XYZ file of C-alpha atoms in Angstrom:
629
model
C -14.422 1.642 1.369
C -17.731 -2.602 2.826
C -15.536 -10.660 1.092
C -15.886 -14.403 0.369
C -19.443 -15.016 0.743
C -20.947 -11.692 0.468
C -24.083 -10.261 -0.326
C -24.904 -6.782 0.111
C -22.973 -6.398 -3.141
C -24.302 -7.479 -6.461
C -20.938 -9.152 -6.989
C -20.209 -7.523 -10.309
C -18.284 -4.326 -9.797
C -15.625 -4.127 -7.143
C -14.397 -0.569 -7.405
C -16.143 0.571 -4.239
C -13.351 -0.539 -1.951
C -13.647 2.409 0.431
C -16.593 0.802 2.193
C -15.756 -0.712 5.555
C -18.443 -3.377 5.856
C -19.913 -6.174 3.869
C -22.570 -8.639 4.907
C -21.108 -12.078 5.515
C -21.982 -15.609 4.589
C -24.912 -14.999 2.313
C -24.282 -17.725 -0.220
C -26.222 -20.721 1.047
C -26.762 -23.540 3.495
C -24.294 -26.220 4.549
C -24.330 -29.280 6.729
C -22.414 -29.275 9.981
C -21.974 -33.020 10.351
C -18.509 -33.949 11.537
C -17.332 -30.342 11.870
C -16.787 -29.999 15.598
C -13.539 -31.755 16.423
C -12.853 -30.753 20.000
C -9.184 -31.577 20.441
C -9.807 -32.827 23.996
C -12.573 -34.206 26.174
C -12.986 -31.016 28.203
C -13.641 -32.911 31.431
C -10.705 -32.001 33.634
C -12.978 -31.479 36.637
C -11.586 -28.061 37.474
C -14.114 -25.820 39.219
C -12.388 -22.469 39.342
C -10.419 -19.866 37.489
C -6.962 -20.830 38.761
C -4.994 -23.960 38.027
C -6.153 -26.942 36.035
C -3.841 -26.812 33.061
C -1.162 -24.155 33.323
C -0.590 -21.115 31.167
C -0.555 -21.424 27.400
C 2.583 -20.346 25.593
C 1.316 -18.070 22.853
C 3.926 -17.514 20.098
C 4.741 -14.136 18.599
C 2.594 -14.899 15.567
C -0.117 -17.220 16.907
C -2.323 -19.296 14.644
C -5.365 -19.790 16.857
C -7.789 -22.465 15.777
C -5.255 -24.833 14.192
C -2.736 -27.363 15.439
C -1.615 -26.965 19.046
C -3.687 -23.784 19.414
C -7.001 -25.527 18.773
C -9.192 -27.585 21.059
C -10.742 -27.862 24.484
C -7.584 -28.063 26.563
C -5.839 -25.004 25.174
C -9.088 -23.002 25.023
C -9.921 -23.741 28.671
C -6.424 -22.939 29.866
C -6.563 -19.574 28.094
C -9.981 -18.971 29.645
C -8.519 -19.656 33.097
C -5.895 -16.985 32.457
C -8.744 -14.595 31.723
C -10.548 -15.646 34.917
C -7.403 -14.720 36.868
C -7.458 -11.248 35.308
C -11.160 -10.721 35.988
C -12.382 -9.241 39.266
C -15.345 -11.602 39.085
C -15.449 -15.283 39.974
C -15.900 -17.081 36.673
C -14.769 -20.682 36.321
C -15.551 -24.210 35.155
C -17.897 -26.675 36.795
C -16.897 -29.877 35.063
C -17.485 -29.297 31.354
C -19.490 -26.132 31.888
C -18.268 -22.521 32.111
C -20.135 -20.809 34.940
C -20.658 -17.213 36.027
C -20.193 -15.990 39.631
C -23.728 -17.142 40.485
C -22.828 -20.675 39.397
C -25.019 -20.632 36.296
C -23.791 -21.701 32.872
C -22.477 -18.844 30.781
C -25.105 -18.137 28.119
C -24.569 -15.673 25.260
C -26.161 -14.867 21.905
C -24.676 -14.694 18.418
C -26.505 -12.718 15.730
C -26.501 -13.802 12.102
C -28.159 -12.606 8.918
C -31.740 -13.727 8.465
C -31.189 -13.575 4.696
C -28.448 -16.218 4.617
C -28.515 -19.901 5.400
C -24.714 -20.031 5.223
C -24.457 -17.211 7.733
C -26.915 -19.042 9.959
C -24.954 -22.272 9.827
C -21.712 -20.397 10.424
C -23.289 -19.144 13.652
C -24.494 -22.661 14.504
C -21.016 -24.089 13.913
C -19.489 -21.460 16.214
C -22.122 -22.183 18.855
C -21.323 -25.897 18.683
C -17.577 -25.333 18.989
C -17.910 -22.950 21.949
C -20.230 -25.427 23.674
C -17.891 -28.380 23.106
C -14.579 -26.669 23.803
C -15.457 -23.958 26.355
C -18.716 -25.109 27.895
C -20.545 -21.931 26.836
C -24.185 -22.088 25.778
C -24.568 -19.982 22.627
C -27.936 -19.138 21.071
C -27.930 -18.124 17.370
C -30.319 -15.249 16.652
C -31.457 -14.269 13.154
C -31.716 -10.560 12.363
C -32.037 -8.277 9.354
C -28.582 -6.948 8.558
C -29.688 -3.339 8.154
C -31.481 -3.419 11.486
C -28.415 -4.890 13.181
C -26.233 -2.195 11.629
C -28.530 0.622 12.744
C -29.591 -0.535 16.210
C -26.842 -2.867 17.433
C -23.617 -2.023 15.592
C -24.003 1.783 15.790
C -24.473 4.214 18.662
C -25.315 7.851 19.222
C -22.010 9.772 19.353
C -21.392 10.971 22.892
C -17.629 11.129 23.237
C -16.009 11.164 26.650
C -12.771 9.934 28.178
C -11.447 6.647 29.488
C -8.201 5.223 30.803
C -6.519 2.986 28.237
C -3.202 1.321 29.095
C -2.710 3.762 31.962
C -3.329 6.875 29.881
C -6.434 9.036 29.636
C -7.887 8.975 26.133
C -10.428 11.495 24.868
C -12.883 10.601 22.094
C -12.325 13.796 20.104
C -14.375 12.832 17.041
C -17.040 10.310 18.078
C -19.213 8.799 15.374
C -21.873 6.109 15.041
C -19.245 3.358 14.608
C -17.218 4.589 17.608
C -19.560 6.702 19.722
C -17.190 6.996 22.675
C -15.525 4.882 25.382
C -16.765 1.403 26.229
C -19.388 2.926 28.498
C -21.066 4.446 25.406
C -23.125 1.735 23.780
C -25.510 1.015 20.925
C -29.259 1.243 21.425
C -29.623 -2.538 21.673
C -27.524 -4.915 23.760
C -25.732 -7.777 22.006
C -22.969 -10.310 22.705
C -21.555 -11.566 19.393
C -22.257 -11.214 15.680
C -21.181 -12.736 12.375
C -23.241 -10.296 10.296
C -20.319 -8.320 8.911
C -16.781 -8.731 7.653
C -14.370 -5.807 7.605
C -12.296 -4.551 4.704
C -8.678 -5.738 4.988
C -7.473 -3.120 2.457
C -5.046 -5.466 0.710
C -3.655 -2.788 -1.644
C -2.437 -0.677 1.275
C -2.845 -1.878 4.859
C -2.163 1.641 6.156
C -5.894 2.130 5.790
C -6.401 -0.394 8.603
C -5.671 2.484 10.947
C -9.363 3.334 10.616
C -10.024 0.164 12.668
C -7.016 -0.228 14.920
C -5.126 3.045 15.436
C -5.978 3.150 19.139
C -9.225 2.878 21.082
C -10.332 6.172 19.505
C -10.003 4.853 15.931
C -12.682 6.009 13.526
C -14.315 2.552 13.316
C -14.650 0.720 16.615
C -18.237 -0.422 17.225
C -17.035 -3.227 19.510
C -15.028 -1.020 21.891
C -11.638 -2.672 21.358
C -8.761 -1.201 23.388
C -5.358 -2.227 21.924
C -2.892 -3.350 24.575
C 0.157 -2.605 22.429
C 1.561 0.700 21.225
C -0.392 0.626 18.008
C -0.209 4.385 17.440
C 3.601 4.328 17.271
C 3.637 1.321 14.958
C 1.170 2.972 12.591
C 3.257 6.127 12.657
C 6.323 4.104 11.633
C 4.320 2.540 8.808
C 3.089 5.960 7.659
C 6.670 7.171 7.384
C 7.688 4.304 5.082
C 8.768 5.416 1.611
C 8.491 2.148 -0.322
C 6.300 -0.929 -0.565
C 9.006 -3.052 1.070
C 9.255 -0.668 4.020
C 5.478 -0.680 4.453
C 5.470 -4.469 4.376
C 8.145 -4.664 7.060
C 6.495 -2.003 9.200
C 3.290 -4.038 9.361
C 4.851 -7.265 10.612
C 4.580 -6.134 14.252
C 1.093 -4.706 13.782
C -0.210 -7.921 12.254
C 1.526 -10.023 14.913
C -0.086 -8.042 17.722
C -3.515 -8.173 16.088
C -3.105 -11.931 15.711
C -2.368 -12.142 19.444
C -5.065 -9.784 20.685
C -7.903 -10.946 18.400
C -9.808 -7.623 18.418
C -12.311 -9.471 16.267
C -12.148 -13.274 16.368
C -10.496 -14.019 13.034
C -11.874 -17.039 11.187
C -11.451 -17.205 7.416
C -10.664 -15.283 4.262
C -12.235 -16.448 1.052
C -13.467 -15.575 -2.381
C -16.865 -14.518 -3.551
C -18.394 -17.397 -5.502
C -20.404 -15.738 -8.227
C -22.639 -17.301 -10.804
C -22.974 -15.351 -14.057
C -25.048 -15.554 -17.198
C -22.827 -17.731 -19.465
C -23.422 -15.322 -22.357
C -22.002 -12.427 -20.347
C -18.526 -11.275 -21.421
C -16.481 -9.369 -18.864
C -16.228 -10.935 -15.379
C -12.767 -12.117 -14.309
C -11.376 -13.980 -11.298
C -9.528 -10.956 -10.018
C -9.761 -8.505 -7.115
C -10.636 -5.808 -9.679
C -13.433 -7.824 -11.261
C -15.926 -5.258 -12.526
C -13.616 -2.261 -12.872
C -14.456 -2.236 -16.601
C -18.222 -2.788 -16.250
C -19.035 -0.270 -19.040
C -17.387 -2.718 -21.492
C -19.309 -5.792 -20.310
C -21.847 -7.181 -22.749
C -24.012 -10.168 -23.612
C -23.462 -11.868 -26.968
C -22.327 -9.206 -29.442
C -20.788 -5.990 -28.080
C -23.746 -3.776 -28.923
C -26.088 -1.732 -26.766
C -28.991 -3.996 -25.808
C -30.769 -5.731 -22.980
C -30.487 -5.279 -19.243
C -27.844 -6.200 -16.672
C -29.704 -7.523 -13.634
C -28.311 -8.777 -10.355
C -29.812 -10.060 -7.104
C -28.723 -9.605 -3.495
C -30.089 -10.585 -0.096
C -29.379 -7.339 1.760
C -31.186 -4.020 1.406
C -29.465 -0.629 1.258
C -29.361 1.593 4.299
C -28.481 4.737 2.315
C -27.369 5.789 -1.156
C -25.989 9.097 0.100
C -22.348 9.027 -1.066
C -21.234 11.077 1.942
C -22.596 8.660 4.532
C -22.442 5.188 3.039
C -19.826 2.764 4.382
C -21.299 -0.539 3.174
C -20.133 -2.264 0.025
C -23.575 -3.250 -1.272
C -24.817 0.324 -1.263
C -21.482 1.358 -2.776
C -22.183 -0.864 -5.753
C -25.663 0.637 -6.108
C -24.235 4.158 -5.971
C -21.559 3.394 -8.548
C -24.110 2.218 -11.071
C -25.050 5.903 -11.338
C -21.973 7.896 -10.352
C -18.288 7.049 -10.679
C -15.782 7.718 -7.907
C -12.534 9.471 -8.694
C -10.550 6.389 -9.709
C -10.311 2.623 -9.657
C -7.708 -0.112 -10.159
C -7.476 -2.252 -13.267
C -6.928 -6.011 -13.532
C -3.213 -5.486 -12.834
C -4.055 -3.530 -9.660
C -2.735 -0.379 -11.328
C -4.324 3.019 -10.738
C -6.877 3.910 -13.415
C -8.285 7.461 -13.514
C -12.040 7.835 -13.772
C -13.081 11.378 -12.831
C -9.570 12.544 -11.994
C -5.936 11.584 -12.339
C -3.503 11.809 -9.433
C 0.233 12.406 -9.535
C 3.043 13.151 -7.096
C 6.800 13.601 -7.043
C 7.461 12.920 -3.378
C 4.327 11.246 -1.989
C 3.585 14.343 0.103
C 2.042 16.752 -2.407
C -0.521 15.191 -4.726
C -2.025 16.887 -7.779
C -5.607 16.065 -8.828
C -6.455 16.734 -12.469
C -10.132 16.535 -13.403
C -11.369 15.531 -16.822
C -12.862 18.455 -18.739
C -16.038 16.638 -19.839
C -17.711 16.074 -16.460
C -21.200 17.495 -15.987
C -23.616 17.505 -13.053
C -27.345 17.440 -13.703
C -28.992 20.822 -14.163
C -28.825 23.368 -12.652
C -25.331 22.601 -11.376
C -23.292 22.631 -14.583
C -19.691 21.480 -15.031
C -17.783 19.598 -12.352
C -14.818 21.739 -11.291
C -12.019 21.574 -8.768
C -13.994 24.023 -6.631
C -16.682 21.381 -6.034
C -14.147 18.890 -4.696
C -12.217 21.433 -2.618
C -15.408 22.775 -1.050
C -16.612 19.262 -0.217
C -13.294 18.393 1.415
C -12.820 21.598 3.386
C -16.402 22.331 4.413
C -17.869 18.843 4.774
C -15.285 16.065 4.956
C -13.061 18.096 7.295
C -15.915 19.677 9.288
C -16.462 18.443 12.846
C -20.242 18.786 12.558
C -20.706 16.724 9.365
C -19.281 13.408 10.595
C -19.143 11.823 7.137
C -18.119 8.231 6.530
C -14.742 9.404 5.197
C -14.020 12.312 7.518
C -10.963 10.617 8.993
C -9.484 10.231 5.508
C -8.993 13.984 5.199
C -7.776 14.762 8.694
C -4.588 16.829 8.511
C -4.677 17.117 4.696
C -4.258 20.641 3.300
C -6.245 21.168 0.119
C -5.808 24.070 -2.301
C -7.439 24.805 -5.644
C -4.744 25.505 -8.244
C -6.898 25.777 -11.375
C -10.414 25.397 -12.669
C -9.882 21.650 -13.060
C -6.944 21.120 -10.714
C -6.278 21.072 -6.998
C -3.498 19.921 -4.694
C -3.534 17.940 -1.469
C -0.587 18.129 0.911
C -0.258 15.283 3.402
C 1.204 15.589 6.891
C 3.688 12.862 5.999
C 4.686 11.341 2.675
C 2.593 8.404 1.476
C 3.652 6.885 -1.824
C 0.582 4.610 -1.818
C -2.006 7.202 -0.888
C -4.478 6.213 -3.652
C -4.273 2.569 -2.491
C -5.561 3.637 0.934
C -8.767 4.812 -0.747
C -8.527 7.949 1.386
C -8.622 10.268 -1.672
C -11.506 8.229 -3.170
C -14.244 10.834 -3.665
C -17.587 11.181 -5.383
C -18.288 14.604 -6.905
C -21.073 16.621 -5.275
C -22.113 20.117 -6.409
C -21.012 22.928 -4.120
C -24.406 24.595 -4.480
C -26.139 21.471 -3.199
C -23.945 21.387 -0.082
C -23.880 25.086 0.792
C -27.247 25.373 2.618
C -26.347 22.516 4.957
C -22.854 23.839 5.538
C -24.157 27.285 6.468
C -26.574 25.789 9.008
C -24.255 22.934 10.062
C -27.285 20.719 9.457
C -25.996 17.139 9.555
C -29.455 15.552 9.627
C -30.546 17.537 6.609
C -27.377 16.586 4.746
C -27.893 12.911 5.533
C -31.530 12.948 4.367
C -31.288 15.253 1.352
C -33.347 13.674 -1.442
C -30.985 14.793 -4.203
C -28.156 12.951 -2.456
C -30.232 9.899 -1.514
C -31.629 9.575 -5.042
C -28.377 10.622 -6.811
C -30.358 13.241 -8.737
C -27.229 15.336 -9.396
C -25.317 12.596 -11.245
C -25.428 14.128 -14.743
C -23.073 12.291 -17.109
C -20.925 10.958 -14.263
C -22.008 7.314 -14.265
C -22.866 4.545 -16.721
C -26.537 4.546 -15.731
C -29.130 6.948 -14.369
C -30.950 5.897 -11.203
C -34.631 5.673 -12.075
C -35.880 4.433 -8.739
C -34.663 3.273 -5.360
C -37.351 1.026 -3.938
C -36.451 0.907 -0.258
C -36.137 -2.725 0.690
C -36.491 -4.109 -2.817
C -33.621 -2.628 -4.837
C -32.670 -0.114 -7.503
C -33.540 0.365 -11.166
C -31.476 2.193 -13.786
C -31.508 3.262 -17.423
C -28.502 3.764 -19.672
C -26.807 7.155 -19.402
C -26.562 8.307 -23.015
C -24.153 11.116 -22.061
C -21.663 9.020 -20.068
C -18.319 10.856 -19.992
C -16.248 7.664 -20.192
C -17.113 7.282 -23.866
C -14.899 10.289 -24.639
C -11.671 9.273 -22.923
C -8.541 7.821 -24.510
C -7.669 5.249 -21.817
C -9.123 1.840 -21.120
C -10.737 -0.855 -23.283
C -11.887 0.110 -26.758
C -15.472 -0.742 -25.803
C -15.523 2.147 -23.331
C -16.292 4.315 -26.359
C -19.679 2.570 -26.621
C -20.392 1.898 -22.951
C -22.323 0.913 -21.118
C -23.518 -1.850 -23.423
C -26.843 -2.329 -21.644
C -30.014 -0.302 -22.052
C -31.025 -0.910 -18.448
C -29.765 -2.332 -15.158
C -31.204 -3.381 -11.820
C -30.196 -4.617 -8.392
C -33.006 -6.615 -6.777
C -33.157 -7.377 -3.063
C -34.462 -10.933 -2.725
C -34.411 -12.337 0.789
C -34.836 -16.013 -0.090
C -31.674 -17.693 -1.325
C -33.621 -20.241 -3.379
C -35.367 -17.412 -5.203
C -32.066 -15.690 -5.952
C -30.595 -18.870 -7.363
C -33.763 -19.553 -9.281
C -33.511 -16.137 -10.914
C -29.949 -16.956 -11.975
C -30.905 -20.368 -13.366
C -33.818 -19.034 -15.396
C -31.922 -16.047 -16.756
C -33.938 -13.461 -14.812
C -30.670 -12.422 -13.138
C -27.256 -12.129 -14.748
C -25.282 -12.498 -11.515
C -25.875 -13.984 -8.059
C -23.842 -15.371 -5.180
C -23.455 -19.166 -5.172
C -23.493 -21.026 -1.831
C -20.301 -23.004 -1.178
C -21.992 -26.385 -1.038
C -23.458 -25.813 -4.509
C -20.215 -24.648 -6.102
C -19.505 -28.003 -7.736
C -23.010 -28.511 -9.109
C -23.172 -25.006 -10.583
C -19.662 -25.400 -12.024
C -21.054 -28.292 -14.082
C -24.170 -26.374 -15.151
C -23.999 -25.069 -18.738
C -26.535 -22.393 -17.841
C -24.226 -20.712 -15.324
C -20.596 -19.587 -15.375
C -19.091 -19.737 -11.880
C -16.133 -17.586 -10.884
C -14.165 -17.325 -7.643
C -13.541 -13.621 -7.165
C -11.040 -12.506 -4.486
C -12.429 -9.923 -2.091
C -10.906 -7.739 0.630
C -13.375 -8.785 3.323
C -12.919 -11.355 6.061
C -15.121 -13.698 8.067
C -14.949 -12.697 11.731
C -16.874 -12.788 14.977
C -17.528 -9.332 16.337
C -17.468 -9.627 20.129
C -19.023 -6.697 21.959
C -16.472 -5.311 24.380
C -18.699 -2.368 25.311
C -20.804 -2.081 28.450
C -23.830 -3.718 26.807
C -21.892 -6.786 25.715
C -21.492 -10.042 27.691
C -25.041 -10.186 29.047
C -24.563 -13.388 31.049
C -23.078 -11.942 34.225
C -21.013 -9.118 35.745
C -17.955 -7.763 34.008
C -17.262 -8.324 30.339
C -14.956 -11.229 29.599
C -14.714 -10.136 25.943
C -12.560 -7.216 27.111
C -9.797 -9.610 28.212
C -7.245 -10.715 25.608
C -6.828 -14.276 27.024
C -10.586 -14.800 26.784
C -10.715 -13.704 23.152
C -7.745 -15.998 22.539
C -9.683 -18.798 24.233
C -12.606 -18.258 21.883
C -10.303 -18.226 18.858
C -8.669 -21.457 20.053
C -12.041 -23.103 20.572
C -13.134 -22.728 16.934
C -11.414 -25.039 14.456
C -10.550 -23.087 11.344
C -9.915 -26.075 9.113
C -13.083 -27.777 10.335
C -14.974 -24.561 9.595
C -13.468 -24.204 6.131
C -14.143 -27.796 5.121
C -17.524 -28.156 6.785
C -19.142 -24.781 6.146
C -17.233 -23.399 3.166
C -16.446 -26.731 1.469
C -12.777 -25.841 1.196
C -13.476 -22.555 -0.603
C -11.718 -20.312 1.931
C -8.392 -19.971 3.734
C -7.636 -19.559 7.419
C -7.398 -15.975 8.671
C -4.610 -14.927 11.036
C -3.069 -11.645 9.929
C -5.764 -9.275 8.629
C -4.543 -9.658 5.033
C -5.469 -12.170 2.336
C -2.623 -14.343 1.123
C -2.785 -12.829 -2.360
C -1.931 -9.388 -0.981
C 1.679 -8.308 -1.427
C 1.541 -7.194 2.224
C 0.748 -10.639 3.587
C 3.588 -11.166 6.107
C 6.005 -13.950 5.240
C 6.434 -14.680 8.966
C 2.996 -16.304 8.919
C 3.788 -18.782 6.141
């Protein structure tokens, strides 16, 4: 709630953790020389799917892409297991993987046109799959927003399909899971490295949005789990302590490591260059939670805080955004309900949350929150109406609709309401499920009465955040589609009148203006940082050392929740090289994971500034399973 080498964030404020996606690999270019160790010569002469090397013994917690599970021999043997499962006659002709017509398997991999690092990540993957599996892979550059809209999303159709012998109905289809595998996006595609997904390191229960069955809320690739993931998530949901949650996820993480729903590659930090005169940024997951206290030189109100990014914003509508870059742009002008401080402790922004048993949660709003005219004070009624009539409505299909499924909400006072969960969850705030932006009831009512989802998505007041009142540090002056956002200081910001937080909150924000500029060319983004035109920008891995020695830039490694993965399209419009879809078969996804050397990738592309990814959690998370050490 949506990493390493990110970029549709401005890399300054990381409280928007509810977003699912973030653009990957947007830091810079790297050389690939010497990065394709193949672990075998790949010339066993086998010409078919059976035989040639024997089955691979995959451990309970496999570490594909390293050691004995990396290289040509193991990758080809896993591929042969997949050929045996397929009804079509795929195989090897010498070094080359061939389709039933005898032609070399040829597939595409999409990468961000705005990122040289993302491009060279795709080129490295293509080289590894060619060397170790005999697949011809063509990297294709594409605008990230276009890929998200036309390739990674589909028109919700719903339907049914047989999954693990049982009929599954898509009861709540959405753009990121429009239905069974037969329901596809508008454009066909094979693989992509455009996006990383949020690992939710503060509470992995939120991963159910990706993996809680084929009908999970987010499943653009059409992944069908082959283990009883629903039961395991139910066990995890019933846990009553952090230790119990950690133990409950061992089996989930082990199965995900085996099945490779997305080909897991690396987890890393954002490498961010800042204005050296800027006080505030920290090397912490919660970097930016206290942005209103950040300042340049003396802590007085002056100047402008300007950042650059390579990815444009698809929407600024708080109800429908699920990308981290747009989340940052939204939160310049309107705070969400809460955040987490540098100790990863809950910090109330618009509302505090409390519970005695983890089942019934009380929300207490601050009494100094105001919408823009004519909407008046923010009350509990606004939140309750939004939850009941929009977030929980079948017709609205918001980005967070699954977060409120089964939650009973009741207003208990003008500034207080309660939420009762179906089962106790002592870490509910850490899931980001109750992470809400305030929206006036009167603004929503016309769309609710007409069940007008298109109107709600395109409402100008929502898209331009015109209702934000005193709810954010800045006021959005202009959203220039494709080029960024511009803000002015909010002189009425509510946070100046609270008792918690840093002393400088009483003066915040300490900038007269702010901006987020979309600049496609990496060299131009870095140039803006070097000349002081920008106060923050992503640094490419290969330039980390040189910028670390530059007195004009302060470089920080900032942990993020997002991973580097290959999305493989398991839907009917994936695998465009022949009949069937080999991506649907677990042994084939394992073969791909085994063909790509993680350490070679980390050293060659990310210059050592990342760690290998096996378990869907970063190592700094308290939920990282010890069985993978």
